[in-house]
């Protein structure tokens, strides 16, 4: 069987080169998603006006929680497949693939029905304004209606990445993203469907991406091939997927809660600070994309080599991944430290240049400390790659989420101020990084793949 058919084997070859070649398509895919999400917003803002744009933004957090949860839950499939692929356990690999596909379809359909039914109650609880309610409700219901397609793509793409193929999901994103933009123009600009039109364009693009990924999995000659006759739940495999994926799903769903608490504190400091902080979010997005993409790459690398029993290579891969992540983040941080004001000027109205200067001051405060976040992400990915996801969830929720909330509740009232509020970020990064480093050292002693 050729290497191409078997996927990219991360258990062989140069560690640094393999990690880099695997990481780059993941990063490119994330960048492309950011780009076409921005184009979506521009099209909606131009042709549907502020009402159409607000109808989407008003329900963004409601949609994010279940999506984050189920995408995180599907991570259990990816980790298991990586381990079976590395171990050359083709029988278990096939069971994991077919159980994962069934899980995506069943979970997606269940969420579609549930979301459709509870959407009106949730929008009322969120106090969506009356003039936006109908558009927001249609938008939410259409998106939930296509959730099985979204889940199918995410699980299918996760299967391909698990066997080292990060390029195919990227190519699929390019095609589906382009289709999404074209359909946005058709439904929103031509047919004047506003927010529901944007939702319909997204669902159609998700259906295309799911079909393309499924086509690859159906036509491959590799052990991870999907066969219709074998699509069934394997009870033991489903339990393993949920055991590994549930902590990741809970973490992904609860993580935004802490940031909402922090944002509420920032909102009390005035419009200028809110605008400057929002501008920073447009400047430092590469930090999060690089750290998250390399964390995923390290996790898959560890999982494959853990399954293959190549423990020395696993440990070396974690060190290389950490060096690469810190190096990339340091370069981006330096660019933000020295160039944030100039970049900010390009994104802000000339009448509001004071906002760009304030964003520059924020970057001078945060940029030297972004590497702390990167360190925690790499160690978290390495630990998850061994199949341990519960304790990383606890470390993240306590080290990041709880630290930020406690900081806002107890430290900020003693020293009120905008930069005191922002201080919760580097403090939580440092606490989480130290906790993951200490747990990684302890985890190594009882995990053969990481044991020195």
Short mmCIF file of C-alpha atoms in Angstrom, two decimals:
data_model
loop_
_atom_site.label_atom_id
_atom_site.label_comp_id
_atom_site.label_asym_id
_atom_site.label_seq_id
_atom_site.Cartn_x
_atom_site.Cartn_y
_atom_site.Cartn_z
CA UNK A 1 0.00 0.00 0.00
CA UNK A 2 1.48 3.38 -0.94
CA UNK A 3 2.20 6.10 1.55
CA UNK A 4 -0.15 8.44 -0.29
CA UNK A 5 -3.04 6.03 0.13
CA UNK A 6 -2.25 5.43 3.76
CA UNK A 7 -2.10 9.14 4.61
CA UNK A 8 0.93 11.03 5.90
CA UNK A 9 2.78 8.85 8.39
CA UNK A 10 4.04 11.08 11.21
CA UNK A 11 5.91 8.16 12.76
CA UNK A 12 8.63 8.30 10.06
CA UNK A 13 10.99 10.92 8.65
CA UNK A 14 12.26 14.25 9.95
CA UNK A 15 10.25 15.34 12.98
CA UNK A 16 10.52 19.08 12.32
CA UNK A 17 9.74 18.78 8.62
CA UNK A 18 6.77 16.45 9.20
CA UNK A 19 5.30 18.73 11.88
CA UNK A 20 5.76 21.83 9.74
CA UNK A 21 4.22 20.28 6.60
CA UNK A 22 1.30 18.97 8.66
CA UNK A 23 0.79 22.27 10.51
CA UNK A 24 0.84 24.67 7.53
CA UNK A 25 -2.38 23.42 5.83
CA UNK A 26 -4.21 23.54 9.19
CA UNK A 27 -3.10 27.15 9.67
CA UNK A 28 -3.98 28.03 6.07
CA UNK A 29 -7.45 26.51 6.50
CA UNK A 30 -8.04 28.53 9.67
CA UNK A 31 -6.90 31.69 7.90
CA UNK A 32 -9.20 30.98 4.99
CA UNK A 33 -12.15 30.46 7.32
CA UNK A 34 -11.40 33.82 8.93
CA UNK A 35 -11.23 35.44 5.52
CA UNK A 36 -14.52 34.17 4.17
CA UNK A 37 -16.27 34.86 7.50
CA UNK A 38 -15.16 38.46 7.09
CA UNK A 39 -16.40 38.50 3.50
CA UNK A 40 -19.74 37.10 4.72
CA UNK A 41 -20.06 39.99 7.15
CA UNK A 42 -19.12 42.54 4.50
CA UNK A 43 -21.70 41.18 2.03
CA UNK A 44 -24.42 41.11 4.66
CA UNK A 45 -23.53 44.59 5.91
CA UNK A 46 -23.52 46.01 2.38
CA UNK A 47 -26.73 44.42 1.10
CA UNK A 48 -28.79 43.74 4.23
CA UNK A 49 -27.68 46.73 6.27
CA UNK A 50 -27.14 46.96 10.00
CA UNK A 51 -30.38 45.07 10.73
CA UNK A 52 -29.20 41.98 8.86
CA UNK A 53 -25.78 42.15 10.46
CA UNK A 54 -27.25 42.66 13.94
CA UNK A 55 -29.67 39.74 13.47
CA UNK A 56 -26.64 37.43 13.18
CA UNK A 57 -24.51 39.03 15.89
CA UNK A 58 -27.41 38.93 18.38
CA UNK A 59 -27.41 35.11 18.35
CA UNK A 60 -23.69 34.43 17.82
CA UNK A 61 -23.01 33.25 21.38
CA UNK A 62 -26.11 31.01 21.34
CA UNK A 63 -24.87 29.21 18.21
CA UNK A 64 -21.28 29.02 19.41
CA UNK A 65 -21.88 26.95 22.53
CA UNK A 66 -23.47 23.81 20.97
CA UNK A 67 -21.16 24.00 17.96
CA UNK A 68 -18.07 24.17 20.19
CA UNK A 69 -19.37 21.31 22.31
CA UNK A 70 -20.03 18.87 19.47
CA UNK A 71 -16.87 19.77 17.55
CA UNK A 72 -14.88 19.23 20.76
CA UNK A 73 -16.69 15.94 21.37
CA UNK A 74 -15.71 14.73 17.90
CA UNK A 75 -12.05 15.21 18.90
CA UNK A 76 -12.33 11.81 20.58
CA UNK A 77 -12.66 10.23 17.13
CA UNK A 78 -9.56 12.03 15.84
CA UNK A 79 -7.34 11.01 18.75
CA UNK A 80 -8.40 7.36 18.62
CA UNK A 81 -7.91 7.14 14.85
CA UNK A 82 -4.44 8.68 15.14
CA UNK A 83 -3.45 6.08 17.72
CA UNK A 84 -4.86 3.16 15.71
CA UNK A 85 -3.24 4.48 12.53
CA UNK A 86 0.14 4.71 14.24
CA UNK A 87 -0.27 1.23 15.70
CA UNK A 88 -1.28 -0.21 12.27
CA UNK A 89 -4.42 -1.60 13.97
CA UNK A 90 -6.59 -1.55 10.85
CA UNK A 91 -9.54 -3.38 12.41
CA UNK A 92 -9.91 -0.87 15.26
CA UNK A 93 -9.20 1.97 12.85
CA UNK A 94 -12.12 0.95 10.64
CA UNK A 95 -14.46 0.60 13.63
CA UNK A 96 -13.48 4.07 14.88
CA UNK A 97 -14.02 5.62 11.43
CA UNK A 98 -17.48 4.11 10.92
CA UNK A 99 -18.58 4.79 14.50
CA UNK A 100 -17.37 8.39 14.14
CA UNK A 101 -19.37 8.91 10.93
CA UNK A 102 -22.50 7.44 12.55
CA UNK A 103 -21.93 9.63 15.60
CA UNK A 104 -21.69 12.73 13.39
CA UNK A 105 -24.96 11.96 11.61
CA UNK A 106 -26.92 10.92 14.71
CA UNK A 107 -25.58 13.75 16.89
CA UNK A 108 -26.09 16.32 14.15
CA UNK A 109 -29.69 15.27 13.48
CA UNK A 110 -30.52 15.23 17.20
CA UNK A 111 -29.10 18.73 17.65
CA UNK A 112 -30.97 19.94 14.56
CA UNK A 113 -34.31 18.86 16.04
CA UNK A 114 -33.49 20.17 19.51
CA UNK A 115 -32.18 23.50 18.21
CA UNK A 116 -35.20 24.02 15.98
CA UNK A 117 -37.57 23.48 18.92
CA UNK A 118 -35.80 25.51 21.62
CA UNK A 119 -34.59 28.39 19.42
CA UNK A 120 -37.59 30.71 20.13
CA UNK A 121 -37.23 30.26 23.90
CA UNK A 122 -33.47 30.85 23.81
CA UNK A 123 -33.79 34.00 21.70
CA UNK A 124 -36.41 35.37 24.10
CA UNK A 125 -34.14 34.59 27.05
CA UNK A 126 -31.33 36.46 25.30
CA UNK A 127 -33.69 39.45 24.88
CA UNK A 128 -33.16 39.68 21.12
CA UNK A 129 -34.87 42.96 20.07
CA UNK A 130 -38.32 42.62 18.49
CA UNK A 131 -37.20 44.14 15.20
CA UNK A 132 -34.46 41.50 14.88
CA UNK A 133 -36.34 38.52 16.30
CA UNK A 134 -37.86 37.05 13.13
CA UNK A 135 -34.65 37.34 11.12
CA UNK A 136 -32.55 35.90 13.95
CA UNK A 137 -34.98 33.01 14.47
CA UNK A 138 -34.97 32.07 10.79
CA UNK A 139 -31.18 32.33 10.71
CA UNK A 140 -30.77 30.05 13.74
CA UNK A 141 -33.30 27.47 12.57
CA UNK A 142 -31.76 27.19 9.11
CA UNK A 143 -28.28 26.74 10.57
CA UNK A 144 -29.48 24.11 13.02
CA UNK A 145 -31.27 22.37 10.18
CA UNK A 146 -27.92 21.80 8.50
CA UNK A 147 -25.97 20.88 11.59
CA UNK A 148 -25.62 17.22 10.59
CA UNK A 149 -23.77 18.38 7.46
CA UNK A 150 -21.43 20.50 9.58
CA UNK A 151 -20.77 17.59 11.94
CA UNK A 152 -20.15 15.23 9.03
CA UNK A 153 -17.53 17.57 7.59
CA UNK A 154 -15.82 18.11 10.96
CA UNK A 155 -15.63 14.40 11.74
CA UNK A 156 -14.58 13.55 8.17
CA UNK A 157 -11.89 16.24 8.18
CA UNK A 158 -10.80 15.02 11.61
CA UNK A 159 -10.39 11.47 10.22
CA UNK A 160 -8.16 12.76 7.42
CA UNK A 161 -6.07 14.89 9.77
CA UNK A 162 -5.78 11.96 12.17
CA UNK A 163 -3.96 9.96 9.49
CA UNK A 164 -1.71 12.91 8.68
CA UNK A 165 -3.64 14.38 5.74
CA UNK A 166 -4.14 18.05 6.59
CA UNK A 167 -4.07 19.20 2.95
CA UNK A 168 -7.34 17.67 1.75
CA UNK A 169 -9.50 19.45 4.39
CA UNK A 170 -7.78 22.69 3.40
CA UNK A 171 -8.59 22.19 -0.28
CA UNK A 172 -12.18 21.38 0.65
CA UNK A 173 -12.39 24.61 2.67
CA UNK A 174 -11.21 26.61 -0.33
CA UNK A 175 -13.94 25.16 -2.55
CA UNK A 176 -16.70 25.38 0.08
CA UNK A 177 -15.63 28.86 1.19
CA UNK A 178 -15.73 30.14 -2.38
CA UNK A 179 -19.16 28.60 -2.86
CA UNK A 180 -20.35 30.23 0.37
CA UNK A 181 -19.32 33.70 -0.84
CA UNK A 182 -20.99 33.20 -4.24
CA UNK A 183 -24.19 31.91 -2.63
CA UNK A 184 -24.16 34.84 -0.18
CA UNK A 185 -24.20 37.18 -3.16
CA UNK A 186 -27.03 35.21 -4.78
CA UNK A 187 -29.28 34.86 -1.73
CA UNK A 188 -28.53 38.17 0.00
CA UNK A 189 -27.65 40.59 -2.81
CA UNK A 190 -29.90 39.26 -5.58
CA UNK A 191 -32.80 37.54 -3.80
CA UNK A 192 -32.76 39.96 -0.81
CA UNK A 193 -33.14 37.14 1.72
CA UNK A 194 -31.01 38.99 4.30
CA UNK A 195 -29.94 36.93 7.38
CA UNK A 196 -31.88 33.77 6.38
CA UNK A 197 -30.16 33.95 2.98
CA UNK A 198 -26.75 34.04 4.66
CA UNK A 199 -27.74 30.99 6.73
CA UNK A 200 -28.93 29.12 3.64
CA UNK A 201 -25.64 29.92 1.87
CA UNK A 202 -23.72 28.55 4.85
CA UNK A 203 -25.75 25.33 4.97
CA UNK A 204 -25.28 24.75 1.23
CA UNK A 205 -21.52 25.29 1.60
CA UNK A 206 -21.45 22.89 4.56
CA UNK A 207 -23.27 20.30 2.47
CA UNK A 208 -20.68 20.71 -0.28
CA UNK A 209 -17.78 20.37 2.16
CA UNK A 210 -19.35 17.26 3.75
CA UNK A 211 -19.92 15.69 0.31
CA UNK A 212 -16.33 16.37 -0.79
CA UNK A 213 -14.79 14.92 2.37
CA UNK A 214 -17.10 11.91 2.28
CA UNK A 215 -16.18 11.34 -1.38
CA UNK A 216 -12.50 11.15 -0.43
CA UNK A 217 -13.23 8.69 2.39
CA UNK A 218 -15.44 6.53 0.17
CA UNK A 219 -12.93 6.34 -2.68
CA UNK A 220 -9.68 5.82 -0.79
CA UNK A 221 -8.02 2.42 -0.77
CA UNK A 222 -6.63 2.95 2.74
CA UNK A 223 -7.79 1.25 5.97
CA UNK A 224 -9.75 4.38 6.91
CA UNK A 225 -12.04 3.91 3.87
CA UNK A 226 -15.75 4.41 4.60
CA UNK A 227 -18.01 1.58 3.42
CA UNK A 228 -21.77 2.05 3.53
CA UNK A 229 -22.38 -1.56 4.56
CA UNK A 230 -20.16 -1.11 7.64
CA UNK A 231 -21.77 2.07 8.95
CA UNK A 232 -22.85 1.10 12.44
CA UNK A 233 -22.10 1.97 16.05
CA UNK A 234 -19.50 -0.11 17.82
CA UNK A 235 -20.46 0.15 21.49
CA UNK A 236 -16.94 -0.04 22.89
CA UNK A 237 -15.63 2.43 20.32
CA UNK A 238 -18.49 4.87 20.97
CA UNK A 239 -17.70 4.74 24.68
CA UNK A 240 -14.04 5.50 23.99
CA UNK A 241 -14.94 8.39 21.67
CA UNK A 242 -17.19 9.92 24.32
CA UNK A 243 -14.71 9.27 27.15
CA UNK A 244 -11.95 11.13 25.29
CA UNK A 245 -14.09 13.72 23.49
CA UNK A 246 -16.53 14.75 26.23
CA UNK A 247 -13.95 16.68 28.31
CA UNK A 248 -12.76 18.49 25.17
CA UNK A 249 -16.36 19.34 24.27
CA UNK A 250 -17.14 20.66 27.76
CA UNK A 251 -13.97 22.74 27.75
CA UNK A 252 -14.79 24.21 24.33
CA UNK A 253 -18.34 25.05 25.40
CA UNK A 254 -17.46 26.59 28.80
CA UNK A 255 -14.33 28.49 27.76
CA UNK A 256 -16.28 31.44 26.23
CA UNK A 257 -18.11 31.98 29.53
CA UNK A 258 -14.99 33.38 31.23
CA UNK A 259 -14.33 35.71 28.31
CA UNK A 260 -17.91 36.98 28.54
CA UNK A 261 -17.26 37.90 32.20
CA UNK A 262 -14.05 39.72 31.23
CA UNK A 263 -15.80 41.51 28.36
CA UNK A 264 -18.50 42.72 30.72
CA UNK A 265 -15.75 44.32 32.83
CA UNK A 266 -14.22 45.95 29.77
CA UNK A 267 -17.64 47.20 28.69
CA UNK A 268 -17.89 49.21 31.92
CA UNK A 269 -14.70 51.16 31.14
CA UNK A 270 -16.13 53.12 28.24
CA UNK A 271 -16.55 53.11 24.48
CA UNK A 272 -12.94 54.04 23.65
CA UNK A 273 -11.54 51.10 25.60
CA UNK A 274 -14.12 48.75 24.07
CA UNK A 275 -13.17 49.92 20.59
CA UNK A 276 -9.42 49.66 21.28
CA UNK A 277 -9.85 46.13 22.65
CA UNK A 278 -11.95 45.17 19.64
CA UNK A 279 -9.21 46.54 17.37
CA UNK A 280 -6.64 44.40 19.20
CA UNK A 281 -8.78 41.38 18.36
CA UNK A 282 -8.31 42.23 14.68
CA UNK A 283 -4.54 42.50 15.15
CA UNK A 284 -3.57 39.50 17.28
CA UNK A 285 -5.75 36.80 15.68
CA UNK A 286 -2.65 35.11 14.23
CA UNK A 287 -1.44 34.35 17.76
CA UNK A 288 -4.43 32.14 18.46
CA UNK A 289 -4.49 30.53 15.02
CA UNK A 290 -0.80 29.56 15.18
CA UNK A 291 -0.94 28.29 18.76
CA UNK A 292 -4.13 26.28 18.22
CA UNK A 293 -2.97 24.84 14.87
CA UNK A 294 0.40 23.74 16.27
CA UNK A 295 -1.30 22.31 19.35
CA UNK A 296 -3.45 20.18 17.03
CA UNK A 297 -0.37 19.15 15.04
CA UNK A 298 1.50 18.11 18.20
CA UNK A 299 -1.56 16.21 19.45
CA UNK A 300 -1.83 14.19 16.22
CA UNK A 301 1.94 13.61 16.15
CA UNK A 302 1.91 12.31 19.73
CA UNK A 303 -1.16 10.14 19.09
CA UNK A 304 0.34 8.44 16.02
CA UNK A 305 3.71 7.82 17.67
CA UNK A 306 2.07 6.78 20.91
CA UNK A 307 0.12 4.17 18.97
CA UNK A 308 3.27 3.06 17.15
CA UNK A 309 5.20 2.72 20.41
CA UNK A 310 7.88 5.20 19.24
CA UNK A 311 8.29 6.90 22.59
CA UNK A 312 11.64 8.63 22.09
CA UNK A 313 10.31 10.17 18.87
CA UNK A 314 7.18 11.28 20.74
CA UNK A 315 9.17 13.15 23.39
CA UNK A 316 11.39 14.74 20.77
CA UNK A 317 8.34 15.80 18.75
CA UNK A 318 6.88 17.61 21.77
CA UNK A 319 10.13 19.55 22.22
CA UNK A 320 10.26 20.43 18.52
CA UNK A 321 6.61 21.48 18.56
CA UNK A 322 7.21 23.67 21.60
CA UNK A 323 10.26 25.31 19.95
CA UNK A 324 8.33 25.94 16.72
CA UNK A 325 5.31 27.38 18.52
CA UNK A 326 7.29 29.72 20.75
CA UNK A 327 9.40 30.81 17.76
CA UNK A 328 6.40 31.65 15.56
CA UNK A 329 4.56 33.38 18.41
CA UNK A 330 7.66 35.42 19.30
CA UNK A 331 7.92 36.69 15.71
CA UNK A 332 4.24 37.70 15.58
CA UNK A 333 4.51 39.26 19.04
CA UNK A 334 7.48 41.38 17.97
CA UNK A 335 5.57 42.57 14.90
CA UNK A 336 2.60 43.52 17.09
CA UNK A 337 4.80 45.23 19.68
CA UNK A 338 6.50 47.48 17.13
CA UNK A 339 3.86 47.77 14.40
CA UNK A 340 0.45 47.63 16.07
CA UNK A 341 -0.20 51.38 15.80
CA UNK A 342 0.61 51.43 12.09
CA UNK A 343 -1.54 48.34 11.48
CA UNK A 344 -4.33 49.78 13.59
CA UNK A 345 -4.41 52.93 11.48
CA UNK A 346 -5.26 50.82 8.45
CA UNK A 347 -8.33 49.39 10.18
CA UNK A 348 -9.75 52.47 11.86
CA UNK A 349 -11.43 55.64 10.65
CA UNK A 350 -8.90 58.52 10.41
CA UNK A 351 -11.08 60.48 12.82
CA UNK A 352 -10.50 57.82 15.49
CA UNK A 353 -6.69 57.55 15.47
CA UNK A 354 -6.63 57.78 19.27
CA UNK A 355 -8.16 54.28 19.27
CA UNK A 356 -5.18 52.98 17.25
CA UNK A 357 -2.75 54.53 19.76
CA UNK A 358 -4.64 52.94 22.67
CA UNK A 359 -4.55 49.58 20.90
CA UNK A 360 -0.79 50.08 20.55
CA UNK A 361 -0.46 50.57 24.31
CA UNK A 362 -2.46 47.38 24.89
CA UNK A 363 -0.16 45.48 22.52
CA UNK A 364 2.91 46.82 24.36
CA UNK A 365 1.40 45.34 27.51
CA UNK A 366 0.34 41.95 26.11
CA UNK A 367 2.69 41.15 23.20
CA UNK A 368 5.73 40.14 25.33
CA UNK A 369 3.53 37.64 27.20
CA UNK A 370 1.76 35.76 24.39
CA UNK A 371 4.39 32.98 24.52
CA UNK A 372 2.95 31.92 27.89
CA UNK A 373 -0.28 31.01 26.15
CA UNK A 374 1.62 29.08 23.47
CA UNK A 375 3.50 26.96 26.03
CA UNK A 376 0.27 25.85 27.71
CA UNK A 377 -1.34 24.97 24.37
CA UNK A 378 1.54 22.73 23.23
CA UNK A 379 1.66 20.75 26.47
CA UNK A 380 -2.14 20.43 26.44
CA UNK A 381 -2.04 19.05 22.89
CA UNK A 382 0.71 16.59 23.78
CA UNK A 383 -1.22 15.24 26.76
CA UNK A 384 -4.45 14.93 24.77
CA UNK A 385 -2.54 12.98 22.12
CA UNK A 386 -1.97 10.19 24.65
CA UNK A 387 -5.75 9.88 25.13
CA UNK A 388 -5.87 11.81 28.43
CA UNK A 389 -8.39 14.63 28.07
CA UNK A 390 -10.16 14.91 31.45
CA UNK A 391 -7.30 16.45 33.44
CA UNK A 392 -6.32 18.87 30.64
CA UNK A 393 -9.95 20.04 30.72
CA UNK A 394 -9.73 20.63 34.48
CA UNK A 395 -6.42 22.47 34.15
CA UNK A 396 -7.81 24.72 31.43
CA UNK A 397 -11.08 25.44 33.21
CA UNK A 398 -9.36 26.15 36.55
CA UNK A 399 -6.15 27.74 35.27
CA UNK A 400 -7.77 29.89 32.59
CA UNK A 401 -11.48 30.29 33.18
CA UNK A 402 -11.58 30.30 36.98
CA UNK A 403 -8.48 32.50 37.25
CA UNK A 404 -10.02 35.13 34.97
CA UNK A 405 -13.35 35.14 36.78
CA UNK A 406 -11.70 35.33 40.23
CA UNK A 407 -9.45 38.14 39.00
CA UNK A 408 -12.46 40.15 37.83
CA UNK A 409 -14.37 39.50 41.07
CA UNK A 410 -11.62 40.08 43.62
CA UNK A 411 -8.59 41.87 42.15
CA UNK A 412 -10.25 44.43 39.87
CA UNK A 413 -12.45 45.93 42.65
CA UNK A 414 -9.29 46.55 44.71
CA UNK A 415 -7.44 48.20 41.82
CA UNK A 416 -10.08 49.32 39.33
CA UNK A 417 -8.92 50.16 35.86
CA UNK A 418 -8.81 48.98 32.28
CA UNK A 419 -5.31 47.51 32.44
CA UNK A 420 -6.06 45.76 35.71
CA UNK A 421 -8.90 44.00 33.89
CA UNK A 422 -6.60 43.05 31.00
CA UNK A 423 -4.11 41.69 33.53
CA UNK A 424 -6.32 38.64 33.94
CA UNK A 425 -5.13 37.38 30.54
CA UNK A 426 -1.35 37.07 31.13
CA UNK A 427 -1.96 35.90 34.69
CA UNK A 428 -4.26 33.12 33.47
CA UNK A 429 -1.80 32.19 30.68
CA UNK A 430 1.03 31.92 33.22
CA UNK A 431 -1.02 29.87 35.71
CA UNK A 432 -2.19 27.51 32.96
CA UNK A 433 1.28 27.16 31.40
CA UNK A 434 2.88 26.30 34.76
CA UNK A 435 0.07 23.86 35.59
CA UNK A 436 0.40 22.09 32.23
CA UNK A 437 4.20 21.96 32.50
CA UNK A 438 4.04 20.38 35.97
CA UNK A 439 1.30 17.95 34.93
CA UNK A 440 3.22 17.04 31.76
CA UNK A 441 6.26 16.12 33.86
CA UNK A 442 4.09 14.02 36.18
CA UNK A 443 2.21 12.49 33.23
CA UNK A 444 5.50 11.44 31.62
CA UNK A 445 6.34 9.19 34.55
CA UNK A 446 3.28 7.00 34.04
CA UNK A 447 2.90 7.32 30.23
CA UNK A 448 5.37 5.28 28.16
CA UNK A 449 5.10 7.64 25.17
CA UNK A 450 6.33 10.58 27.26
CA UNK A 451 8.55 8.85 29.80
CA UNK A 452 12.16 9.97 29.80
#
